[in-house]
mmCIF file of C-alpha atoms (C1' of nucleotides) in Angstrom:
data_model
loop_
_atom_site.group_PDB
_atom_site.id
_atom_site.type_symbol
_atom_site.label_atom_id
_atom_site.label_comp_id
_atom_site.label_asym_id
_atom_site.label_seq_id
_atom_site.Cartn_x
_atom_site.Cartn_y
_atom_site.Cartn_z
ATOM 1 C CA UNK A 1 17.827 -27.943 -0.296
ATOM 2 C CA UNK A 2 16.256 -27.114 2.901
ATOM 3 C CA UNK A 3 13.320 -24.953 2.591
ATOM 4 C CA UNK A 4 10.893 -25.302 -0.205
ATOM 5 C CA UNK A 5 12.610 -28.233 -1.596
ATOM 6 C CA UNK A 6 11.056 -30.785 -3.773
ATOM 7 C CA UNK A 7 7.940 -31.936 -2.127
ATOM 8 C CA UNK A 8 8.146 -35.176 -0.394
ATOM 9 C CA UNK A 9 4.504 -35.702 -0.421
ATOM 10 C CA UNK A 10 3.044 -39.002 -1.112
ATOM 11 C CA UNK A 11 3.079 -39.707 -4.715
ATOM 12 C CA UNK A 12 -0.495 -40.022 -5.631
ATOM 13 C CA UNK A 13 -1.539 -42.003 -8.608
ATOM 14 C CA UNK A 14 -2.985 -39.076 -10.319
ATOM 15 C CA UNK A 15 -3.615 -39.433 -13.945
ATOM 16 C CA UNK A 16 -3.840 -36.635 -16.303
ATOM 17 C CA UNK A 17 -6.724 -36.184 -18.586
ATOM 18 C CA UNK A 18 -4.617 -37.332 -21.445
ATOM 19 C CA UNK A 19 -6.806 -38.692 -24.109
ATOM 20 C CA UNK A 20 -9.576 -36.276 -23.620
ATOM 21 C CA UNK A 21 -10.582 -37.617 -20.287
ATOM 22 C CA UNK A 22 -10.195 -34.397 -18.463
ATOM 23 C CA UNK A 23 -11.814 -36.027 -15.533
ATOM 24 C CA UNK A 24 -9.293 -34.458 -13.310
ATOM 25 C CA UNK A 25 -11.133 -31.348 -12.573
ATOM 26 C CA UNK A 26 -10.480 -32.171 -9.022
ATOM 27 C CA UNK A 27 -8.302 -35.165 -9.214
ATOM 28 C CA UNK A 28 -6.892 -36.795 -6.216
ATOM 29 C CA UNK A 29 -3.586 -35.205 -6.794
ATOM 30 C CA UNK A 30 -2.228 -34.725 -3.388
ATOM 31 C CA UNK A 31 1.121 -33.183 -3.515
ATOM 32 C CA UNK A 32 4.022 -33.812 -5.685
ATOM 33 C CA UNK A 33 4.124 -31.894 -8.825
ATOM 34 C CA UNK A 34 1.381 -30.145 -10.596
ATOM 35 C CA UNK A 35 -0.327 -32.078 -13.257
ATOM 36 C CA UNK A 36 -2.058 -29.819 -15.678
ATOM 37 C CA UNK A 37 -5.377 -30.748 -17.103
ATOM 38 C CA UNK A 38 -5.903 -30.824 -20.805
ATOM 39 C CA UNK A 39 -7.837 -27.629 -20.655
ATOM 40 C CA UNK A 40 -5.078 -25.934 -18.784
ATOM 41 C CA UNK A 41 -2.498 -27.161 -21.214
ATOM 42 C CA UNK A 42 -4.612 -26.045 -24.076
ATOM 43 C CA UNK A 43 -4.957 -22.546 -22.795
ATOM 44 C CA UNK A 44 -1.317 -22.308 -21.975
ATOM 45 C CA UNK A 45 -0.338 -23.583 -25.356
ATOM 46 C CA UNK A 46 -2.658 -21.184 -26.996
ATOM 47 C CA UNK A 47 -1.217 -18.323 -25.090
ATOM 48 C CA UNK A 48 2.187 -19.432 -26.091
ATOM 49 C CA UNK A 49 1.183 -19.598 -29.691
ATOM 50 C CA UNK A 50 -0.287 -16.185 -29.424
ATOM 51 C CA UNK A 51 3.124 -14.915 -28.719
ATOM 52 C CA UNK A 52 3.301 -14.968 -24.991
ATOM 53 C CA UNK A 53 6.722 -16.062 -23.984
ATOM 54 C CA UNK A 54 7.533 -14.644 -20.638
ATOM 55 C CA UNK A 55 4.456 -13.454 -18.835
ATOM 56 C CA UNK A 56 4.885 -10.885 -16.177
ATOM 57 C CA UNK A 57 3.846 -11.423 -12.649
ATOM 58 C CA UNK A 58 0.500 -9.883 -13.237
ATOM 59 C CA UNK A 59 -0.103 -11.941 -16.290
ATOM 60 C CA UNK A 60 0.901 -15.051 -14.475
ATOM 61 C CA UNK A 61 -1.548 -14.290 -11.773
ATOM 62 C CA UNK A 62 -4.342 -13.724 -14.185
ATOM 63 C CA UNK A 63 -3.625 -16.846 -16.097
ATOM 64 C CA UNK A 64 -3.322 -18.861 -12.974
ATOM 65 C CA UNK A 65 -6.530 -17.459 -11.727
ATOM 66 C CA UNK A 66 -8.356 -18.368 -14.865
ATOM 67 C CA UNK A 67 -6.856 -21.765 -15.029
ATOM 68 C CA UNK A 68 -7.702 -22.522 -11.459
ATOM 69 C CA UNK A 69 -11.198 -23.137 -12.669
ATOM 70 C CA UNK A 70 -10.066 -26.303 -14.320
ATOM 71 C CA UNK A 71 -8.172 -27.584 -11.392
ATOM 72 C CA UNK A 72 -5.660 -26.860 -8.809
ATOM 73 C CA UNK A 73 -2.921 -24.620 -10.001
ATOM 74 C CA UNK A 74 -0.534 -22.124 -8.597
ATOM 75 C CA UNK A 75 1.243 -19.177 -10.020
ATOM 76 C CA UNK A 76 4.550 -20.873 -9.983
ATOM 77 C CA UNK A 77 3.153 -23.605 -12.160
ATOM 78 C CA UNK A 78 2.358 -21.110 -14.839
ATOM 79 C CA UNK A 79 5.700 -19.542 -14.401
ATOM 80 C CA UNK A 80 7.509 -22.812 -14.768
ATOM 81 C CA UNK A 81 5.366 -23.877 -17.640
ATOM 82 C CA UNK A 82 6.343 -20.940 -19.752
ATOM 83 C CA UNK A 83 9.935 -21.171 -18.764
ATOM 84 C CA UNK A 84 10.125 -24.779 -19.700
ATOM 85 C CA UNK A 85 8.083 -24.486 -22.806
ATOM 86 C CA UNK A 86 10.179 -21.753 -24.194
ATOM 87 C CA UNK A 87 13.403 -23.338 -23.175
ATOM 88 C CA UNK A 88 12.493 -26.591 -24.807
ATOM 89 C CA UNK A 89 11.225 -24.970 -27.886
ATOM 90 C CA UNK A 90 14.566 -23.396 -28.259
ATOM 91 C CA UNK A 91 16.373 -26.506 -27.297
ATOM 92 C CA UNK A 92 14.641 -28.460 -29.945
ATOM 93 C CA UNK A 93 15.393 -25.835 -32.471
ATOM 94 C CA UNK A 94 19.010 -25.915 -31.601
ATOM 95 C CA UNK A 95 19.186 -29.630 -31.744
ATOM 96 C CA UNK A 96 17.716 -29.743 -35.174
ATOM 97 C CA UNK A 97 19.971 -27.017 -36.314
ATOM 98 C CA UNK A 98 23.051 -28.813 -35.215
ATOM 99 C CA UNK A 99 21.777 -32.041 -36.558
ATOM 100 C CA UNK A 100 21.438 -30.364 -39.893
ATOM 101 C CA UNK A 101 25.110 -29.732 -40.132
ATOM 102 C CA UNK A 102 25.763 -32.839 -42.144
ATOM 103 C CA UNK A 103 23.224 -33.144 -44.857
ATOM 104 C CA UNK A 104 24.622 -36.325 -46.210
ATOM 105 C CA UNK A 105 21.237 -37.807 -46.135
ATOM 106 C CA UNK A 106 18.624 -35.457 -47.252
ATOM 107 C CA UNK A 107 15.748 -37.733 -46.854
ATOM 108 C CA UNK A 108 14.522 -35.352 -44.218
ATOM 109 C CA UNK A 109 13.980 -38.225 -41.883
ATOM 110 C CA UNK A 110 11.142 -37.496 -39.662
ATOM 111 C CA UNK A 111 12.882 -35.331 -37.182
ATOM 112 C CA UNK A 112 10.201 -34.093 -34.925
ATOM 113 C CA UNK A 113 7.381 -33.613 -37.308
ATOM 114 C CA UNK A 114 5.615 -36.308 -35.463
ATOM 115 C CA UNK A 115 5.841 -34.678 -32.131
ATOM 116 C CA UNK A 116 2.213 -34.549 -31.386
ATOM 117 C CA UNK A 117 -0.834 -33.628 -33.286
ATOM 118 C CA UNK A 118 -1.804 -30.847 -31.027
ATOM 119 C CA UNK A 119 -3.627 -31.967 -28.029
ATOM 120 C CA UNK A 120 -6.405 -34.387 -27.889
ATOM 121 C CA UNK A 121 -9.486 -34.229 -29.908
ATOM 122 C CA UNK A 122 -11.385 -31.337 -28.568
ATOM 123 C CA UNK A 123 -14.703 -31.080 -30.320
ATOM 124 C CA UNK A 124 -15.730 -27.916 -28.661
ATOM 125 C CA UNK A 125 -13.535 -25.323 -30.189
ATOM 126 C CA UNK A 126 -13.258 -22.530 -27.776
ATOM 127 C CA UNK A 127 -12.816 -18.957 -28.615
ATOM 128 C CA UNK A 128 -10.166 -17.050 -26.928
ATOM 129 C CA UNK A 129 -9.949 -13.362 -26.828
ATOM 130 C CA UNK A 130 -6.600 -12.516 -25.583
ATOM 131 C CA UNK A 131 -4.858 -9.291 -26.045
ATOM 132 C CA UNK A 132 -1.302 -9.537 -25.098
ATOM 133 C CA UNK A 133 1.603 -7.362 -25.728
ATOM 134 C CA UNK A 134 0.031 -4.054 -26.519
ATOM 135 C CA UNK A 135 2.877 -2.061 -27.811
ATOM 136 C CA UNK A 136 4.809 -1.459 -24.712
ATOM 137 C CA UNK A 137 7.720 -3.621 -23.701
ATOM 138 C CA UNK A 138 9.395 -0.655 -22.203
ATOM 139 C CA UNK A 139 11.933 -1.148 -19.591
ATOM 140 C CA UNK A 140 10.688 1.446 -17.282
ATOM 141 C CA UNK A 141 12.110 0.717 -13.943
ATOM 142 C CA UNK A 142 15.722 0.971 -14.645
ATOM 143 C CA UNK A 143 16.612 3.541 -12.107
ATOM 144 C CA UNK A 144 18.625 0.926 -10.400
ATOM 145 C CA UNK A 145 22.282 1.457 -10.524
ATOM 146 C CA UNK A 146 24.487 -1.352 -11.490
ATOM 147 C CA UNK A 147 26.504 -2.218 -8.565
ATOM 148 C CA UNK A 148 29.756 -3.956 -8.672
ATOM 149 C CA UNK A 149 29.189 -7.135 -10.400
ATOM 150 C CA UNK A 150 30.453 -10.564 -10.060
ATOM 151 C CA UNK A 151 33.535 -9.535 -11.872
ATOM 152 C CA UNK A 152 34.862 -8.347 -8.647
ATOM 153 C CA UNK A 153 34.881 -11.833 -7.371
ATOM 154 C CA UNK A 154 35.716 -13.475 -10.586
ATOM 155 C CA UNK A 155 39.265 -12.448 -10.189
ATOM 156 C CA UNK A 156 39.894 -15.555 -8.268
ATOM 157 C CA UNK A 157 42.451 -16.619 -10.778
ATOM 158 C CA UNK A 158 45.203 -16.142 -8.327
ATOM 159 C CA UNK A 159 43.124 -15.737 -5.278
ATOM 160 C CA UNK A 160 44.904 -12.543 -4.747
ATOM 161 C CA UNK A 161 42.541 -10.555 -2.707
ATOM 162 C CA UNK A 162 43.614 -7.036 -2.952
ATOM 163 C CA UNK A 163 43.128 -5.362 0.308
ATOM 164 C CA UNK A 164 42.403 -1.849 1.081
ATOM 165 C CA UNK A 165 45.597 -0.352 2.247
ATOM 166 C CA UNK A 166 44.191 1.025 5.377
ATOM 167 C CA UNK A 167 44.973 -0.023 8.824
ATOM 168 C CA UNK A 168 42.885 -3.056 8.924
ATOM 169 C CA UNK A 169 45.135 -5.955 9.505
ATOM 170 C CA UNK A 170 42.222 -8.198 9.056
ATOM 171 C CA UNK A 171 38.626 -7.508 8.364
ATOM 172 C CA UNK A 172 36.619 -6.372 11.325
ATOM 173 C CA UNK A 173 34.534 -9.398 11.190
ATOM 174 C CA UNK A 174 35.689 -12.735 12.258
ATOM 175 C CA UNK A 175 34.066 -15.343 10.273
ATOM 176 C CA UNK A 176 34.991 -18.639 11.630
ATOM 177 C CA UNK A 177 33.342 -21.787 10.687
ATOM 178 C CA UNK A 178 34.154 -24.639 12.925
ATOM 179 C CA UNK A 179 32.183 -27.521 11.882
ATOM 180 C CA UNK A 180 32.787 -31.105 11.200
ATOM 181 C CA UNK B 1 17.552 -39.276 -26.479
ATOM 182 C CA UNK B 2 18.926 -35.858 -26.089
ATOM 183 C CA UNK B 3 21.892 -36.314 -23.961
ATOM 184 C CA UNK B 4 24.426 -33.880 -22.879
ATOM 185 C CA UNK B 5 25.683 -33.134 -26.272
ATOM 186 C CA UNK B 6 26.546 -29.685 -25.200
ATOM 187 C CA UNK B 7 28.303 -30.926 -22.150
ATOM 188 C CA UNK B 8 31.966 -31.109 -22.750
ATOM 189 C CA UNK B 9 32.624 -33.149 -19.737
ATOM 190 C CA UNK B 10 31.885 -36.594 -18.728
ATOM 191 C CA UNK B 11 28.411 -36.862 -17.570
ATOM 192 C CA UNK B 12 28.916 -37.962 -14.058
ATOM 193 C CA UNK B 13 26.007 -39.265 -12.129
ATOM 194 C CA UNK B 14 26.547 -36.798 -9.418
ATOM 195 C CA UNK B 15 23.647 -36.133 -7.233
ATOM 196 C CA UNK B 16 23.207 -33.060 -5.285
ATOM 197 C CA UNK B 17 21.541 -32.881 -2.003
ATOM 198 C CA UNK B 18 18.253 -32.971 -3.786
ATOM 199 C CA UNK B 19 16.058 -35.571 -2.316
ATOM 200 C CA UNK B 20 18.384 -36.257 0.459
ATOM 201 C CA UNK B 21 20.327 -38.753 -1.499
ATOM 202 C CA UNK B 22 23.388 -36.710 -1.811
ATOM 203 C CA UNK B 23 25.593 -39.506 -2.790
ATOM 204 C CA UNK B 24 28.166 -36.945 -3.665
ATOM 205 C CA UNK B 25 30.771 -36.900 -1.077
ATOM 206 C CA UNK B 26 32.972 -35.543 -3.697
ATOM 207 C CA UNK B 27 31.613 -35.721 -7.120
ATOM 208 C CA UNK B 28 34.038 -36.770 -9.714
ATOM 209 C CA UNK B 29 35.383 -33.633 -11.207
ATOM 210 C CA UNK B 30 32.207 -32.438 -12.673
ATOM 211 C CA UNK B 31 33.260 -29.576 -14.762
ATOM 212 C CA UNK B 32 30.827 -27.190 -16.150
ATOM 213 C CA UNK B 33 28.876 -25.611 -13.434
ATOM 214 C CA UNK B 34 29.495 -25.891 -9.799
ATOM 215 C CA UNK B 35 27.697 -28.636 -8.060
ATOM 216 C CA UNK B 36 27.642 -27.948 -4.367
ATOM 217 C CA UNK B 37 27.984 -30.759 -1.956
ATOM 218 C CA UNK B 38 25.495 -31.213 0.797
ATOM 219 C CA UNK B 39 27.938 -29.926 3.314
ATOM 220 C CA UNK B 40 28.539 -26.825 1.323
ATOM 221 C CA UNK B 41 24.868 -26.243 0.924
ATOM 222 C CA UNK B 42 24.341 -26.741 4.561
ATOM 223 C CA UNK B 43 26.892 -24.186 5.526
ATOM 224 C CA UNK B 44 25.615 -21.706 3.050
ATOM 225 C CA UNK B 45 22.100 -22.208 4.204
ATOM 226 C CA UNK B 46 23.144 -21.794 7.748
ATOM 227 C CA UNK B 47 24.872 -18.588 6.958
ATOM 228 C CA UNK B 48 21.826 -17.402 5.193
ATOM 229 C CA UNK B 49 19.681 -18.353 8.088
ATOM 230 C CA UNK B 50 21.987 -16.489 10.334
ATOM 231 C CA UNK B 51 21.058 -13.403 8.497
ATOM 232 C CA UNK B 52 23.772 -13.094 5.976
ATOM 233 C CA UNK B 53 22.328 -11.797 2.838
ATOM 234 C CA UNK B 54 24.866 -10.000 0.802
ATOM 235 C CA UNK B 55 28.324 -11.047 1.856
ATOM 236 C CA UNK B 56 31.098 -8.681 1.171
ATOM 237 C CA UNK B 57 34.108 -9.554 -0.849
ATOM 238 C CA UNK B 58 36.180 -10.673 2.024
ATOM 239 C CA UNK B 59 33.340 -12.597 3.484
ATOM 240 C CA UNK B 60 32.915 -14.387 0.244
ATOM 241 C CA UNK B 61 36.561 -15.145 0.201
ATOM 242 C CA UNK B 62 36.445 -16.643 3.627
ATOM 243 C CA UNK B 63 33.383 -18.656 2.992
ATOM 244 C CA UNK B 64 34.714 -19.934 -0.237
ATOM 245 C CA UNK B 65 37.932 -20.809 1.395
ATOM 246 C CA UNK B 66 36.246 -22.748 4.112
ATOM 247 C CA UNK B 67 33.944 -24.488 1.751
ATOM 248 C CA UNK B 68 36.731 -25.505 -0.531
ATOM 249 C CA UNK B 69 37.491 -28.152 1.990
ATOM 250 C CA UNK B 70 34.396 -30.007 0.956
ATOM 251 C CA UNK B 71 34.983 -29.747 -2.676
ATOM 252 C CA UNK B 72 35.843 -27.545 -5.520
ATOM 253 C CA UNK B 73 34.369 -24.130 -5.218
ATOM 254 C CA UNK B 74 35.078 -20.645 -6.330
ATOM 255 C CA UNK B 75 34.244 -17.270 -4.991
ATOM 256 C CA UNK B 76 31.788 -16.579 -7.683
ATOM 257 C CA UNK B 77 29.855 -19.647 -6.693
ATOM 258 C CA UNK B 78 29.329 -18.264 -3.249
ATOM 259 C CA UNK B 79 28.438 -14.945 -4.671
ATOM 260 C CA UNK B 80 25.885 -16.384 -6.996
ATOM 261 C CA UNK B 81 24.512 -18.677 -4.387
ATOM 262 C CA UNK B 82 23.577 -15.843 -2.132
ATOM 263 C CA UNK B 83 22.197 -13.807 -4.927
ATOM 264 C CA UNK B 84 20.035 -16.601 -6.148
ATOM 265 C CA UNK B 85 18.952 -17.764 -2.784
ATOM 266 C CA UNK B 86 17.805 -14.422 -1.723
ATOM 267 C CA UNK B 87 16.141 -13.615 -4.989
ATOM 268 C CA UNK B 88 14.271 -16.864 -5.003
ATOM 269 C CA UNK B 89 13.207 -16.591 -1.480
ATOM 270 C CA UNK B 90 11.623 -13.384 -2.422
ATOM 271 C CA UNK B 91 10.246 -14.625 -5.671
ATOM 272 C CA UNK B 92 8.760 -17.595 -3.998
ATOM 273 C CA UNK B 93 6.817 -15.488 -1.659
ATOM 274 C CA UNK B 94 5.532 -13.437 -4.474
ATOM 275 C CA UNK B 95 4.342 -16.296 -6.555
ATOM 276 C CA UNK B 96 3.055 -18.572 -3.874
ATOM 277 C CA UNK B 97 0.461 -16.417 -2.378
ATOM 278 C CA UNK B 98 -2.174 -14.768 -4.398
ATOM 279 C CA UNK B 99 -3.475 -18.128 -5.217
ATOM 280 C CA UNK B 100 -6.454 -18.701 -3.033
ATOM 281 C CA UNK B 101 -9.354 -20.583 -4.323
ATOM 282 C CA UNK B 102 -11.976 -19.882 -1.752
ATOM 283 C CA UNK B 103 -12.136 -18.164 1.552
ATOM 284 C CA UNK B 104 -14.831 -20.278 2.979
ATOM 285 C CA UNK B 105 -13.299 -20.090 6.392
ATOM 286 C CA UNK B 106 -10.523 -17.944 7.518
ATOM 287 C CA UNK B 107 -9.118 -20.127 10.191
ATOM 288 C CA UNK B 108 -9.457 -23.505 8.707
ATOM 289 C CA UNK B 109 -6.876 -22.960 6.152
ATOM 290 C CA UNK B 110 -3.533 -24.167 7.065
ATOM 291 C CA UNK B 111 -2.085 -22.379 4.144
ATOM 292 C CA UNK B 112 1.488 -22.901 3.335
ATOM 293 C CA UNK B 113 2.511 -26.052 4.996
ATOM 294 C CA UNK B 114 4.506 -27.177 2.084
ATOM 295 C CA UNK B 115 7.594 -26.109 3.789
ATOM 296 C CA UNK B 116 8.900 -28.777 5.983
ATOM 297 C CA UNK B 117 11.540 -29.095 8.538
ATOM 298 C CA UNK B 118 14.773 -29.306 6.831
ATOM 299 C CA UNK B 119 16.220 -31.532 9.437
ATOM 300 C CA UNK B 120 18.950 -33.179 7.571
ATOM 301 C CA UNK B 121 20.169 -36.265 9.233
ATOM 302 C CA UNK B 122 22.906 -34.559 11.060
ATOM 303 C CA UNK B 123 23.191 -36.011 14.500
ATOM 304 C CA UNK B 124 26.391 -34.299 15.206
ATOM 305 C CA UNK B 125 25.429 -30.752 15.649
ATOM 306 C CA UNK B 126 28.080 -28.640 14.211
ATOM 307 C CA UNK B 127 29.424 -25.663 15.915
ATOM 308 C CA UNK B 128 29.586 -22.510 14.051
ATOM 309 C CA UNK B 129 31.317 -19.517 15.300
ATOM 310 C CA UNK B 130 30.457 -16.802 13.005
ATOM 311 C CA UNK B 131 30.384 -13.233 13.852
ATOM 312 C CA UNK B 132 28.813 -11.360 11.119
ATOM 313 C CA UNK B 133 27.484 -7.914 10.895
ATOM 314 C CA UNK B 134 29.952 -6.170 13.080
ATOM 315 C CA UNK B 135 30.258 -2.747 11.735
ATOM 316 C CA UNK B 136 31.737 -3.961 8.584
ATOM 317 C CA UNK B 137 32.403 -1.839 5.629
ATOM 318 C CA UNK B 138 29.560 -1.265 3.382
ATOM 319 C CA UNK B 139 29.763 -3.082 0.194
ATOM 320 C CA UNK B 140 28.974 -0.758 -2.553
ATOM 321 C CA UNK B 141 25.356 -0.297 -2.059
ATOM 322 C CA UNK B 142 24.510 1.921 0.779
ATOM 323 C CA UNK B 143 20.913 1.392 0.012
ATOM 324 C CA UNK B 144 20.791 -1.660 2.135
ATOM 325 C CA UNK B 145 22.602 -0.747 5.223
ATOM 326 C CA UNK B 146 19.746 -0.720 7.575
ATOM 327 C CA UNK B 147 17.286 -3.243 6.576
ATOM 328 C CA UNK B 148 16.508 -6.734 7.494
ATOM 329 C CA UNK B 149 18.771 -8.155 10.040
ATOM 330 C CA UNK B 150 17.884 -11.721 10.142
ATOM 331 C CA UNK B 151 14.625 -13.491 9.962
ATOM 332 C CA UNK B 152 13.122 -11.154 7.569
ATOM 333 C CA UNK B 153 12.362 -13.809 5.067
ATOM 334 C CA UNK B 154 11.811 -16.764 7.220
ATOM 335 C CA UNK B 155 8.260 -16.192 7.976
ATOM 336 C CA UNK B 156 7.264 -19.553 6.765
ATOM 337 C CA UNK B 157 3.899 -19.848 8.326
ATOM 338 C CA UNK B 158 2.696 -16.494 7.250
ATOM 339 C CA UNK B 159 -0.986 -16.455 7.562
ATOM 340 C CA UNK B 160 -1.108 -13.842 4.959
ATOM 341 C CA UNK B 161 1.455 -12.771 2.558
ATOM 342 C CA UNK B 162 1.192 -9.107 2.693
ATOM 343 C CA UNK B 163 1.169 -7.692 -0.693
ATOM 344 C CA UNK B 164 4.036 -5.610 -1.626
ATOM 345 C CA UNK B 165 2.528 -2.402 -2.652
ATOM 346 C CA UNK B 166 4.393 -2.145 -5.841
ATOM 347 C CA UNK B 167 1.701 -3.337 -8.120
ATOM 348 C CA UNK B 168 -0.733 -0.582 -7.661
ATOM 349 C CA UNK B 169 -0.709 0.234 -11.261
ATOM 350 C CA UNK B 170 -2.606 -1.701 -13.775
ATOM 351 C CA UNK B 171 -0.629 -3.138 -16.570
ATOM 352 C CA UNK B 172 -1.380 -1.691 -19.952
ATOM 353 C CA UNK B 173 -2.263 -5.027 -21.258
ATOM 354 C CA UNK B 174 -5.647 -6.562 -21.065
ATOM 355 C CA UNK B 175 -5.559 -10.218 -20.716
ATOM 356 C CA UNK B 176 -8.918 -11.651 -21.339
ATOM 357 C CA UNK B 177 -9.652 -15.242 -21.721
ATOM 358 C CA UNK B 178 -13.091 -15.979 -22.933
ATOM 359 C CA UNK B 179 -13.379 -19.614 -23.247
ATOM 360 C CA UNK B 180 -15.886 -22.152 -22.264
ATOM 361 C "C1'" DA C 1 7.307 -54.241 -15.742
ATOM 362 C "C1'" DA C 2 11.298 -52.199 -17.797
ATOM 363 C "C1'" DA C 3 12.781 -48.796 -20.868
ATOM 364 C "C1'" DG C 4 12.030 -44.552 -23.019
ATOM 365 C "C1'" DT C 5 9.948 -40.072 -23.355
ATOM 366 C "C1'" DA C 6 7.666 -35.787 -21.882
ATOM 367 C "C1'" DT C 7 7.624 -32.399 -18.597
ATOM 368 C "C1'" DG C 8 7.334 -30.089 -13.845
ATOM 369 C "C1'" DA C 9 10.614 -28.240 -10.686
ATOM 370 C "C1'" DA C 10 15.059 -26.569 -9.026
ATOM 371 C "C1'" DT C 11 19.051 -23.970 -9.457
ATOM 372 C "C1'" DG C 12 23.685 -22.357 -11.272
ATOM 373 C "C1'" DA C 13 25.128 -18.623 -14.121
ATOM 374 C "C1'" DA C 14 24.611 -14.294 -16.486
ATOM 375 C "C1'" DG C 15 22.830 -9.987 -18.148
ATOM 376 C "C1'" DG C 16 21.067 -5.527 -17.366
ATOM 377 C "C1'" DC D 1 18.199 -6.226 -7.123
ATOM 378 C "C1'" DC D 2 15.509 -8.307 -10.872
ATOM 379 C "C1'" DT D 3 14.863 -11.231 -14.980
ATOM 380 C "C1'" DT D 4 16.163 -14.723 -18.025
ATOM 381 C "C1'" DC D 5 18.697 -18.727 -20.018
ATOM 382 C "C1'" DA D 6 20.600 -23.320 -19.641
ATOM 383 C "C1'" DT D 7 21.164 -27.583 -17.511
ATOM 384 C "C1'" DT D 8 19.859 -30.998 -14.602
ATOM 385 C "C1'" DC D 9 16.895 -33.823 -11.512
ATOM 386 C "C1'" DA D 10 12.585 -36.118 -10.501
ATOM 387 C "C1'" DT D 11 8.495 -37.863 -11.806
ATOM 388 C "C1'" DA D 12 4.237 -38.632 -14.700
ATOM 389 C "C1'" DC D 13 3.148 -40.822 -18.709
ATOM 390 C "C1'" DT D 14 3.828 -43.829 -22.903
ATOM 391 C "C1'" DT D 15 5.574 -47.492 -25.322
ATOM 392 C "C1'" DT D 16 7.581 -51.948 -25.763
#
DNA sequence: AAAGTATGAATGAAGG
DNA sequence: CCTTCATTCATACTTT
């Protein structure tokens, strides 16, 4: 749209460290979209495997902070990464599930067992000590009161805007849009 | 590969205003979710910029009515648009901030310049006569009667994103990443 | 290089 | 208001 729309920065020929290169500690990535390094992807994937699905703001900040060591990264990148990863994990699952409806051929095909053999060869096996999800998951701040919801507007079936039977012939405000 | 299998409608190559292309004067009956036209987005954005944050029911009706000229639209679309826009404006500021790699110099940093002038190629300056915020009836939430009036969220430059003091508490979880 | 795939980013729609 | 899901767009990357 207008504001923080998709960056129109020059598309730099930035290459990811795919293949174990990881030479993009400080790649020439100008703008455009974030290109995670292999290390970053590895950590993120590991976190995901550890059970992290939707990190909170604080978690995102921490992760982003840690991952910034490997290259440029912002909080929103982490946020998007988890959103996408989870969404696609589910999407894949759903696809397979639907595809399984007709089991005429049970030769199992290959489906997506060949997705990817987990990252590139990383000789140095790192140790990660991550403690996520203690036992909480409490929805504490719920003091908010549910206001009228969209339902109020969803009655547009007949566009019959029920008006308050007071004296207002028309709303006090005069919203006129004269354009084009 | 995975195409819109879930989509029950014809997959029209309708482009939104993303990227400026906006080849959608009137997209071809794209059912499913609302796909705003560039004109609609422009008006909505303008309204938002004018300070409108949570339009009332009648306001939504009017806006929707006006915008229906540019294409199919419902009240709930307007409602959701404002909700999302505001929420994301806020979210954006929260996520794009705490990320600072080094404070080598405090005046060299240009900081957030990613936002660019949204000057859409609109030579003909439209005229908008909108009188909002009269003394209109309060929606349902009195909690936001006296708050931001207009440019509360348009502090683009923002040398520093002041931290909202809502994260004083430390999360119960301990995220530690010991790798490398 | 074109076509195909993987994935970052954006946003409509809901839920709570 | 906030968070999350789903769908789509745009682009980096891979394969042919």
